[in-house]
Amino acid sequence: MTVLGLRYRPGPYRPVAAWRRWWPLARHEFLSLFRTKGGIAVFCVCFVPLAVRLFVLMIRFGVVDFGPRPRGQALARSQALAQWDPQRPDFYVEMVVGTWPGLPILVLLTAMVTAGAVARDRRTNALELLWTRGIGPRAYLFAKWCGSLLLVSCVTVVGPLLLWCAAALMAEDWGQLTGTLPFLGPMLGGLLLVTAAWTGICVQVSTLCSQTSQAVVAWCMLVVGSTAIAGVLGIVARDPSIRTWLSIWDAGATVARSVAGVAARGSPGYGALFLAGVFVALWCVARRRLVLEEAVG
Amino acid sequence: MTVVLDRLSIHYGRHPAVLDVSASFGAGAVGLLGRNGAGKSSILKALLGLVRPSQGSMRVLDLPADAGPEAVRAKVGYMPERDAYVPQATGFEMVSLLGMLSGMPRRDAWRRAHEVLYLVGLEEQRYRQLSGYSAGMRQKAKLAGALVHDPQVLFLDEPTNGLDPSGREDMLGLIRQLKADLGKSVVLSTHILQDVESVCDSVVVLEAGRVVARGALQDLTRATERRILLRVAPAALDFARFLPAAAKVRDEGDGRHTAWLLDDEPTQPLFAAVVQAGGVVLEFAPQRRSLEEVFLSAVGSDATVAGARDDAVRPVERPGREGRA
């Protein structure tokens, strides 16, 4: 007897090309944060800096009036206040790559999703289920990385883009739009690039760990620990640029700032080299672990 | 042939897992029987392309011997031995995801996921998180995942692992249904003899990476020597002294006797001896060898096999065998 027409009906289907099969897994990874109320809450918390800057914009463009407004020239002259000037890329970039609030948000988001991407599957033995399908370990890792990148980019790339759109809409004339359009592309590109590097490194860390908690701790130690050590060494050596090639966070921030046209403390070349080195080193170890796992099970 | 293995060897480093195995699995259900570590799972993993054989070749269905793992996996459904599920997913999400990873378009994968979950009896629980499923439900979800892309062959690795008796019976019933109603070929890897007896048409027995017995279940359990159960009246009848010297009988009490004859020996002397002793034969029942006996004789009597009954694990007492001609 069949219920609601549910009956096993084997039938032909046109197979999807092998190179497109990773997408459902990436989509699953992207949606994983939204499966729990806690995950949704974390995602909302990540937009708090955006909301703060949106509020600043509303004050700046007179949507909300708290009395006499600071003039644009005054903002531009003060380096400390530059990041609050919507005419400059700092306003959009610093909310992502500024140590506060960018670092806690990145750590929170990646710890919730990316750090557990592979470790969770390993704990539930899902790797054996997934790899005996139409995708191999490399496509699997790529899918996991893409899903995480999409999710983190919602905050680190889409957030600034939304802010830029809001500024352009709130401005009284076209000056805001025409003045900021030239740096919009490089800025978003730079942010996407460093987000890809950070999530890529985080996925590799997850690949090396057997437990989700282990992966979260390792990732937090790598990001926060390297930033703290680099910060202390920078103070001791009286050379802040040292942070660029000792800290994953500062290396990424320097690269993003440099690409967006914001004054950076260190050399972006060293930063990019450092990130690439960490990524390749972890990939070599992770690849070996995945190949062994595939073979022995 | 569903699967052909030709002089297959698999090594993990220096450790040999499978050594020079040649076998062919026909349509229907084939049991891959052996103790833990005998090399059953390694063979399945090699067939799926997860492990590279150190020597030999394999063929699955009509695919060429050099077909890539993707081509094999498209035609094969694999149910792993270990408890495995996609985290943070419902039963429906996992099965449809596995379908899509096998190359099914999303719409087809969704439809088929509903159907296979219904088939395995999880239609009511398909929207529940897999982490909340019982062991039996997860096994069924894994089976649904193996079936979703409509494979011709199913590789089931210890499908009754961790199931209670009713769950086990459900799973075996499902496998029988897949074989009989849907025409799937099944390769059942297990160390549980009753599962093989209950489902399979033929069996390949592995021991320490080598094939030690293979063939149709009926042929294997047909004994080279016949064992016959006799019940005679009166119960205390002593007819053994009228038997020829080659025939051996053991008194089981209450008029029951077990007699051993070679295949070509006639049964008539048994009846004649009973009549000569002044009794009558009430029951005459030739016995087949059980799969446990086949297994134990193939791998050695020290084997401990899950599901083997006590009387089967014990070497069968055969009085006076050394005195036989």
GROMACS .gro file of N, CA, C and O in nm, chain A residues 151-260:
model
  440
  151LEU      N    1   2.923   3.223   0.391
  151LEU     CA    2   2.862   3.266   0.517
  151LEU      C    3   2.939   3.383   0.579
  151LEU      O    4   2.879   3.486   0.616
  152VAL      N    5   3.070   3.369   0.589
  152VAL     CA    6   3.150   3.475   0.652
  152VAL      C    7   3.149   3.601   0.565
  152VAL      O    8   3.147   3.713   0.616
  153SER      N    9   3.142   3.581   0.434
  153SER     CA   10   3.138   3.697   0.343
  153SER      C   11   3.010   3.778   0.361
  153SER      O   12   3.009   3.898   0.330
  154CYS      N   13   2.905   3.714   0.406
  154CYS     CA   14   2.781   3.789   0.431
  154CYS      C   15   2.808   3.903   0.529
  154CYS      O   16   2.747   4.009   0.521
  155VAL      N   17   2.900   3.880   0.622
  155VAL     CA   18   2.932   3.981   0.722
  155VAL      C   19   3.047   4.070   0.674
  155VAL      O   20   3.039   4.192   0.683
  156THR      N   21   3.151   4.006   0.619
  156THR     CA   22   3.273   4.083   0.590
  156THR      C   23   3.269   4.154   0.454
  156THR      O   24   3.343   4.249   0.434
  157VAL      N   25   3.188   4.107   0.361
  157VAL     CA   26   3.182   4.170   0.228
  157VAL      C   27   3.045   4.233   0.203
  157VAL      O   28   3.036   4.350   0.163
  158VAL      N   29   2.941   4.156   0.228
  158VAL     CA   30   2.807   4.209   0.202
  158VAL      C   31   2.774   4.322   0.301
  158VAL      O   32   2.707   4.420   0.264
  159GLY      N   33   2.823   4.310   0.423
  159GLY     CA   34   2.800   4.415   0.524
  159GLY      C   35   2.850   4.551   0.476
  159GLY      O   36   2.771   4.647   0.467
  160PRO      N   37   2.981   4.563   0.442
  160PRO     CA   38   3.029   4.691   0.390
  160PRO      C   39   2.955   4.737   0.264
  160PRO      O   40   2.933   4.856   0.245
  161LEU      N   41   2.918   4.640   0.178
  161LEU     CA   42   2.846   4.678   0.055
  161LEU      C   43   2.711   4.740   0.090
  161LEU      O   44   2.670   4.843   0.031
  162LEU      N   45   2.642   4.678   0.187
  162LEU     CA   46   2.513   4.734   0.230
  162LEU      C   47   2.532   4.874   0.288
  162LEU      O   48   2.450   4.965   0.264
  163LEU      N   49   2.638   4.890   0.363
  163LEU     CA   50   2.666   5.020   0.425
  163LEU      C   51   2.692   5.126   0.317
  163LEU      O   52   2.643   5.239   0.327
  164TRP      N   53   2.767   5.084   0.215
  164TRP     CA   54   2.796   5.177   0.105
  164TRP      C   55   2.665   5.215   0.033
  164TRP      O   56   2.643   5.332   0.000
  165CYS      N   57   2.579   5.118   0.009
  165CYS     CA   58   2.451   5.145  -0.056
  165CYS      C   59   2.368   5.242   0.029
  165CYS      O   60   2.307   5.337  -0.023
  166ALA      N   61   2.367   5.216   0.160
  166ALA     CA   62   2.288   5.302   0.250
  166ALA      C   63   2.342   5.445   0.247
  166ALA      O   64   2.264   5.542   0.242
  167ALA      N   65   2.475   5.457   0.246
  167ALA     CA   66   2.536   5.591   0.243
  167ALA      C   67   2.499   5.662   0.114
  167ALA      O   68   2.464   5.781   0.115
  168ALA      N   69   2.505   5.590   0.002
  168ALA     CA   70   2.473   5.650  -0.127
  168ALA      C   71   2.327   5.694  -0.131
  168ALA      O   72   2.293   5.798  -0.190
  169LEU      N   73   2.240   5.617  -0.069
  169LEU     CA   74   2.097   5.650  -0.070
  169LEU      C   75   2.065   5.766   0.024
  169LEU      O   76   1.976   5.847  -0.003
  170MET      N   77   2.137   5.773   0.136
  170MET     CA   78   2.107   5.878   0.235
  170MET      C   79   2.166   6.013   0.198
  170MET      O   80   2.120   6.116   0.246
  171ALA      N   81   2.271   6.010   0.115
  171ALA     CA   82   2.340   6.134   0.082
  171ALA      C   83   2.245   6.231   0.009
  171ALA      O   84   2.154   6.188  -0.063
  172GLU      N   85   2.274   6.360   0.029
  172GLU     CA   86   2.185   6.460  -0.029
  172GLU      C   87   2.209   6.477  -0.179
  172GLU      O   88   2.121   6.523  -0.251
  173ASP      N   89   2.331   6.444  -0.226
  173ASP     CA   90   2.359   6.459  -0.369
  173ASP      C   91   2.437   6.336  -0.419
  173ASP      O   92   2.455   6.239  -0.346
  174TRP      N   93   2.483   6.343  -0.544
  174TRP     CA   94   2.554   6.231  -0.606
  174TRP      C   95   2.701   6.226  -0.562
  174TRP      O   96   2.775   6.136  -0.600
  175GLY      N   97   2.743   6.326  -0.488
  175GLY     CA   98   2.884   6.335  -0.449
  175GLY      C   99   2.932   6.213  -0.372
  175GLY      O  100   3.042   6.163  -0.394
  176GLN      N  101   2.847   6.164  -0.285
  176GLN     CA  102   2.883   6.045  -0.205
  176GLN      C  103   2.908   5.924  -0.296
  176GLN      O  104   3.006   5.852  -0.281
  177LEU      N  105   2.817   5.909  -0.392
  177LEU     CA  106   2.827   5.794  -0.483
  177LEU      C  107   2.951   5.805  -0.573
  177LEU      O  108   3.032   5.712  -0.581
  178THR      N  109   2.966   5.920  -0.637
  178THR     CA  110   3.079   5.935  -0.730
  178THR      C  111   3.212   5.941  -0.656
  178THR      O  112   3.313   5.895  -0.709
  179GLY      N  113   3.211   5.991  -0.535
  179GLY     CA  114   3.335   6.001  -0.459
  179GLY      C  115   3.383   5.866  -0.405
  179GLY      O  116   3.503   5.846  -0.383
  180THR      N  117   3.292   5.777  -0.381
  180THR     CA  118   3.330   5.649  -0.319
  180THR      C  119   3.335   5.532  -0.418
  180THR      O  120   3.390   5.426  -0.386
  181LEU      N  121   3.275   5.551  -0.534
  181LEU     CA  122   3.268   5.441  -0.631
  181LEU      C  123   3.407   5.388  -0.672
  181LEU      O  124   3.425   5.267  -0.685
  182PRO      N  125   3.506   5.476  -0.691
  182PRO     CA  126   3.638   5.424  -0.737
  182PRO      C  127   3.700   5.323  -0.641
  182PRO      O  128   3.771   5.232  -0.686
  183PHE      N  129   3.679   5.337  -0.512
  183PHE     CA  130   3.745   5.241  -0.423
  183PHE      C  131   3.653   5.125  -0.382
  183PHE      O  132   3.695   5.036  -0.308
  184LEU      N  133   3.530   5.127  -0.431
  184LEU     CA  134   3.436   5.021  -0.390
  184LEU      C  135   3.484   4.882  -0.436
  184LEU      O  136   3.489   4.788  -0.356
  185GLY      N  137   3.519   4.870  -0.564
  185GLY     CA  138   3.561   4.740  -0.618
  185GLY      C  139   3.683   4.684  -0.548
  185GLY      O  140   3.679   4.571  -0.495
  186PRO      N  141   3.794   4.762  -0.545
  186PRO     CA  142   3.913   4.709  -0.474
  186PRO      C  143   3.885   4.678  -0.328
  186PRO      O  144   3.936   4.578  -0.276
  187MET      N  145   3.803   4.761  -0.265
  187MET     CA  146   3.774   4.738  -0.123
  187MET      C  147   3.703   4.603  -0.103
  187MET      O  148   3.746   4.521  -0.020
  188LEU      N  149   3.599   4.581  -0.182
  188LEU     CA  150   3.525   4.454  -0.168
  188LEU      C  151   3.613   4.335  -0.209
  188LEU      O  152   3.609   4.229  -0.146
  189GLY      N  153   3.692   4.356  -0.314
  189GLY     CA  154   3.783   4.250  -0.357
  189GLY      C  155   3.883   4.215  -0.249
  189GLY      O  156   3.910   4.097  -0.222
  190GLY      N  157   3.941   4.317  -0.187
  190GLY     CA  158   4.038   4.294  -0.079
  190GLY      C  159   3.976   4.222   0.038
  190GLY      O  160   4.035   4.127   0.094
  191LEU      N  161   3.855   4.264   0.073
  191LEU     CA  162   3.787   4.198   0.187
  191LEU      C  163   3.755   4.052   0.153
  191LEU      O  164   3.770   3.963   0.238
  192LEU      N  165   3.712   4.030   0.029
  192LEU     CA  166   3.680   3.892  -0.012
  192LEU      C  167   3.807   3.806  -0.011
  192LEU      O  168   3.804   3.690   0.034
  193LEU      N  169   3.915   3.864  -0.055
  193LEU     CA  170   4.043   3.792  -0.060
  193LEU      C  171   4.087   3.748   0.080
  193LEU      O  172   4.121   3.631   0.102
  194VAL      N  173   4.084   3.840   0.174
  194VAL     CA  174   4.132   3.801   0.309
  194VAL      C  175   4.030   3.709   0.379
  194VAL      O  176   4.070   3.621   0.455
  195THR      N  177   3.903   3.729   0.348
  195THR     CA  178   3.803   3.636   0.406
  195THR      C  179   3.828   3.494   0.354
  195THR      O  180   3.821   3.397   0.430
  196ALA      N  181   3.859   3.487   0.224
  196ALA     CA  182   3.889   3.355   0.165
  196ALA      C  183   4.011   3.294   0.232
  196ALA      O  184   4.014   3.174   0.261
  197ALA      N  185   4.112   3.377   0.256
  197ALA     CA  186   4.235   3.324   0.318
  197ALA      C  187   4.206   3.279   0.461
  197ALA      O  188   4.246   3.168   0.501
  198TRP      N  189   4.134   3.359   0.538
  198TRP     CA  190   4.106   3.323   0.677
  198TRP      C  191   4.021   3.196   0.685
  198TRP      O  192   4.052   3.105   0.761
  199THR      N  193   3.914   3.190   0.604
  199THR     CA  194   3.827   3.071   0.609
  199THR      C  195   3.901   2.947   0.556
  199THR      O  196   3.882   2.837   0.606
  200GLY      N  197   3.987   2.970   0.456
  200GLY     CA  198   4.066   2.858   0.403
  200GLY      C  199   4.156   2.799   0.509
  200GLY      O  200   4.162   2.676   0.526
  201ILE      N  201   4.225   2.886   0.583
  201ILE     CA  202   4.314   2.839   0.689
  201ILE      C  203   4.231   2.769   0.798
  201ILE      O  204   4.269   2.664   0.850
  202CYS      N  205   4.116   2.826   0.828
  202CYS     CA  206   4.030   2.767   0.932
  202CYS      C  207   3.980   2.627   0.892
  202CYS      O  208   3.976   2.536   0.975
  203VAL      N  209   3.945   2.611   0.764
  203VAL     CA  210   3.901   2.477   0.717
  203VAL      C  211   4.016   2.377   0.727
  203VAL      O  212   3.995   2.261   0.765
  204GLN      N  213   4.138   2.422   0.697
  204GLN     CA  214   4.253   2.331   0.709
  204GLN      C  215   4.273   2.289   0.855
  204GLN      O  216   4.302   2.173   0.883
  205VAL      N  217   4.258   2.386   0.945
  205VAL     CA  218   4.271   2.353   1.088
  205VAL      C  219   4.164   2.250   1.126
  205VAL      O  220   4.191   2.152   1.196
  206SER      N  221   4.044   2.271   1.076
  206SER     CA  222   3.935   2.176   1.104
  206SER      C  223   3.967   2.037   1.050
  206SER      O  224   3.934   1.935   1.112
  207THR      N  225   4.033   2.033   0.936
  207THR     CA  226   4.069   1.905   0.874
  207THR      C  227   4.166   1.826   0.962
  207THR      O  228   4.162   1.703   0.965
  208LEU      N  229   4.249   1.901   1.034
  208LEU     CA  230   4.352   1.835   1.114
  208LEU      C  231   4.299   1.787   1.250
  208LEU      O  232   4.370   1.716   1.321
  209CYS      N  233   4.181   1.829   1.288
  209CYS     CA  234   4.130   1.797   1.422
  209CYS      C  235   4.021   1.690   1.417
  209CYS      O  236   3.945   1.684   1.321
  210SER      N  237   4.016   1.611   1.524
  210SER     CA  238   3.917   1.503   1.529
  210SER      C  239   3.786   1.549   1.593
  210SER      O  240   3.681   1.490   1.569
  211GLN      N  241   3.794   1.648   1.677
  211GLN     CA  242   3.675   1.695   1.749
  211GLN      C  243   3.650   1.842   1.717
  211GLN      O  244   3.745   1.918   1.695
  212THR      N  245   3.523   1.879   1.719
  212THR     CA  246   3.488   2.018   1.691
  212THR      C  247   3.551   2.111   1.793
  212THR      O  248   3.607   2.216   1.757
  213SER      N  249   3.543   2.073   1.921
  213SER     CA  250   3.596   2.161   2.025
  213SER      C  251   3.747   2.179   2.009
  213SER      O  252   3.800   2.289   2.026
  214GLN      N  253   3.814   2.072   1.971
  214GLN     CA  254   3.958   2.076   1.947
  214GLN      C  255   3.990   2.175   1.833
  214GLN      O  256   4.083   2.256   1.844
  215ALA      N  257   3.909   2.169   1.729
  215ALA     CA  258   3.930   2.257   1.613
  215ALA      C  259   3.905   2.403   1.651
  215ALA      O  260   3.980   2.492   1.610
  216VAL      N  261   3.801   2.426   1.732
  216VAL     CA  262   3.769   2.563   1.773
  216VAL      C  263   3.883   2.621   1.857
  216VAL      O  264   3.928   2.734   1.834
  217VAL      N  265   3.932   2.540   1.951
  217VAL     CA  266   4.042   2.587   2.038
  217VAL      C  267   4.167   2.615   1.954
  217VAL      O  268   4.233   2.719   1.968
  218ALA      N  269   4.199   2.522   1.863
  218ALA     CA  270   4.319   2.539   1.779
  218ALA      C  271   4.308   2.665   1.694
  218ALA      O  272   4.404   2.742   1.682
  219TRP      N  273   4.193   2.686   1.636
  219TRP     CA  274   4.173   2.803   1.549
  219TRP      C  275   4.181   2.933   1.630
  219TRP      O  276   4.248   3.029   1.589
  220CYS      N  277   4.117   2.935   1.747
  220CYS     CA  278   4.120   3.056   1.831
  220CYS      C  279   4.263   3.086   1.876
  220CYS      O  280   4.306   3.202   1.878
  221MET      N  281   4.336   2.978   1.911
  221MET     CA  282   4.475   2.999   1.954
  221MET      C  283   4.560   3.052   1.839
  221MET      O  284   4.646   3.138   1.858
  222LEU      N  285   4.531   3.002   1.720
  222LEU     CA  286   4.609   3.046   1.603
  222LEU      C  287   4.583   3.193   1.573
  222LEU      O  288   4.677   3.268   1.547
  223VAL      N  289   4.457   3.234   1.577
  223VAL     CA  290   4.424   3.372   1.540
  223VAL      C  291   4.454   3.468   1.655
  223VAL      O  292   4.534   3.561   1.642
  224VAL      N  293   4.389   3.441   1.768
  224VAL     CA  294   4.403   3.535   1.882
  224VAL      C  295   4.544   3.526   1.940
  224VAL      O  296   4.606   3.629   1.970
  225GLY      N  297   4.594   3.404   1.953
  225GLY     CA  298   4.728   3.384   2.011
  225GLY      C  299   4.835   3.452   1.928
  225GLY      O  300   4.919   3.525   1.979
  226SER      N  301   4.830   3.429   1.795
  226SER     CA  302   4.933   3.490   1.710
  226SER      C  303   4.920   3.642   1.711
  226SER      O  304   5.022   3.713   1.709
  227THR      N  305   4.798   3.693   1.720
  227THR     CA  306   4.779   3.839   1.725
  227THR      C  307   4.835   3.895   1.855
  227THR      O  308   4.903   4.000   1.855
  228ALA      N  309   4.809   3.825   1.965
  228ALA     CA  310   4.859   3.872   2.095
  228ALA      C  311   5.011   3.869   2.100
  228ALA      O  312   5.076   3.967   2.140
  229ILE      N  313   5.068   3.758   2.055
  229ILE     CA  314   5.215   3.746   2.058
  229ILE      C  315   5.279   3.851   1.968
  229ILE      O  316   5.375   3.920   2.006
  230ALA      N  317   5.220   3.867   1.848
  230ALA     CA  318   5.274   3.966   1.754
  230ALA      C  319   5.262   4.106   1.811
  230ALA      O  320   5.352   4.189   1.793
  231GLY      N  321   5.151   4.133   1.881
  231GLY     CA  322   5.131   4.264   1.942
  231GLY      C  323   5.238   4.293   2.046
  231GLY      O  324   5.298   4.401   2.047
  232VAL      N  325   5.263   4.195   2.132
  232VAL     CA  326   5.363   4.212   2.239
  232VAL      C  327   5.502   4.231   2.177
  232VAL      O  328   5.578   4.322   2.216
  233LEU      N  329   5.535   4.147   2.078
  233LEU     CA  330   5.666   4.159   2.013
  233LEU      C  331   5.681   4.294   1.942
  233LEU      O  332   5.790   4.353   1.940
  234GLY      N  333   5.569   4.341   1.884
  234GLY     CA  334   5.571   4.471   1.817
  234GLY      C  335   5.602   4.583   1.914
  234GLY      O  336   5.676   4.676   1.881
  235ILE      N  337   5.546   4.572   2.035
  235ILE     CA  338   5.571   4.675   2.137
  235ILE      C  339   5.716   4.666   2.185
  235ILE      O  340   5.786   4.766   2.197
  236VAL      N  341   5.760   4.543   2.211
  236VAL     CA  342   5.898   4.524   2.261
  236VAL      C  343   5.999   4.573   2.158
  236VAL      O  344   6.095   4.644   2.190
  237ALA      N  345   5.976   4.536   2.032
  237ALA     CA  346   6.071   4.574   1.927
  237ALA      C  347   6.046   4.715   1.876
  237ALA      O  348   6.123   4.763   1.791
  238ARG      N  349   5.943   4.779   1.923
  238ARG     CA  350   5.903   4.914   1.879
  238ARG      C  351   5.887   4.919   1.726
  238ARG      O  352   5.928   5.014   1.661
  239ASP      N  353   5.834   4.811   1.673
  239ASP     CA  354   5.812   4.806   1.528
  239ASP      C  355   5.677   4.739   1.503
  239ASP      O  356   5.668   4.616   1.498
  240PRO      N  357   5.571   4.821   1.488
  240PRO     CA  358   5.437   4.763   1.470
  240PRO      C  359   5.426   4.677   1.343
  240PRO      O  360   5.340   4.589   1.336
  241SER      N  361   5.514   4.702   1.246
  241SER     CA  362   5.501   4.626   1.120
  241SER      C  363   5.535   4.478   1.138
  241SER      O  364   5.502   4.395   1.053
  242ILE      N  365   5.599   4.448   1.252
  242ILE     CA  366   5.633   4.308   1.279
  242ILE      C  367   5.507   4.219   1.287
  242ILE      O  368   5.511   4.100   1.260
  243ARG      N  369   5.398   4.285   1.321
  243ARG     CA  370   5.271   4.210   1.338
  243ARG      C  371   5.223   4.152   1.205
  243ARG      O  372   5.152   4.051   1.203
  244THR      N  373   5.261   4.216   1.095
  244THR     CA  374   5.212   4.172   0.964
  244THR      C  375   5.259   4.032   0.928
  244THR      O  376   5.187   3.956   0.864
  245TRP      N  377   5.378   3.998   0.969
  245TRP     CA  378   5.427   3.864   0.931
  245TRP      C  379   5.437   3.768   1.049
  245TRP      O  380   5.507   3.670   1.047
  246LEU      N  381   5.365   3.802   1.156
  246LEU     CA  382   5.357   3.708   1.269
  246LEU      C  383   5.213   3.671   1.303
  246LEU      O  384   5.189   3.570   1.366
  247SER      N  385   5.120   3.756   1.263
  247SER     CA  386   4.980   3.732   1.302
  247SER      C  387   4.892   3.713   1.179
  247SER      O  388   4.898   3.795   1.085
  248ILE      N  389   4.812   3.606   1.182
  248ILE     CA  390   4.721   3.580   1.070
  248ILE      C  391   4.623   3.695   1.053
  248ILE      O  392   4.592   3.739   0.943
  249TRP      N  393   4.576   3.743   1.168
  249TRP     CA  394   4.477   3.851   1.165
  249TRP      C  395   4.538   3.978   1.106
  249TRP      O  396   4.483   4.039   1.013
  250ASP      N  397   4.654   4.021   1.157
  250ASP     CA  398   4.715   4.145   1.112
  250ASP      C  399   4.762   4.137   0.967
  250ASP      O  400   4.756   4.236   0.894
  251ALA      N  401   4.808   4.019   0.928
  251ALA     CA  402   4.850   4.001   0.788
  251ALA      C  403   4.731   4.025   0.696
  251ALA      O  404   4.743   4.098   0.596
  252GLY      N  405   4.617   3.963   0.729
  252GLY     CA  406   4.496   3.980   0.647
  252GLY      C  407   4.449   4.124   0.648
  252GLY      O  408   4.412   4.179   0.542
  253ALA      N  409   4.452   4.186   0.766
  253ALA     CA  410   4.404   4.324   0.778
  253ALA      C  411   4.492   4.417   0.695
  253ALA      O  412   4.441   4.507   0.627
  254THR      N  413   4.621   4.393   0.697
  254THR     CA  414   4.713   4.479   0.621
  254THR      C  415   4.687   4.465   0.471
  254THR      O  416   4.682   4.565   0.399
  255VAL      N  417   4.667   4.342   0.428
  255VAL     CA  418   4.640   4.319   0.285
  255VAL      C  419   4.510   4.387   0.245
  255VAL      O  420   4.504   4.459   0.143
  256ALA      N  421   4.405   4.369   0.326
  256ALA     CA  422   4.274   4.428   0.292
  256ALA      C  423   4.282   4.580   0.289
  256ALA      O  424   4.229   4.644   0.198
  257ARG      N  425   4.348   4.637   0.388
  257ARG     CA  426   4.361   4.783   0.394
  257ARG      C  427   4.437   4.835   0.271
  257ARG      O  428   4.398   4.933   0.209
  258SER      N  429   4.544   4.765   0.240
  258SER     CA  430   4.628   4.809   0.130
  258SER      C  431   4.553   4.804  -0.003
  258SER      O  432   4.560   4.897  -0.083
  259VAL      N  433   4.479   4.695  -0.025
  259VAL     CA  434   4.404   4.682  -0.151
  259VAL      C  435   4.295   4.788  -0.160
  259VAL      O  436   4.268   4.844  -0.267
  260ALA      N  437   4.234   4.821  -0.045
  260ALA     CA  438   4.125   4.920  -0.044
  260ALA      C  439   4.178   5.063  -0.049
  260ALA      O  440   4.100   5.157  -0.063
   0.00000   0.00000   0.00000
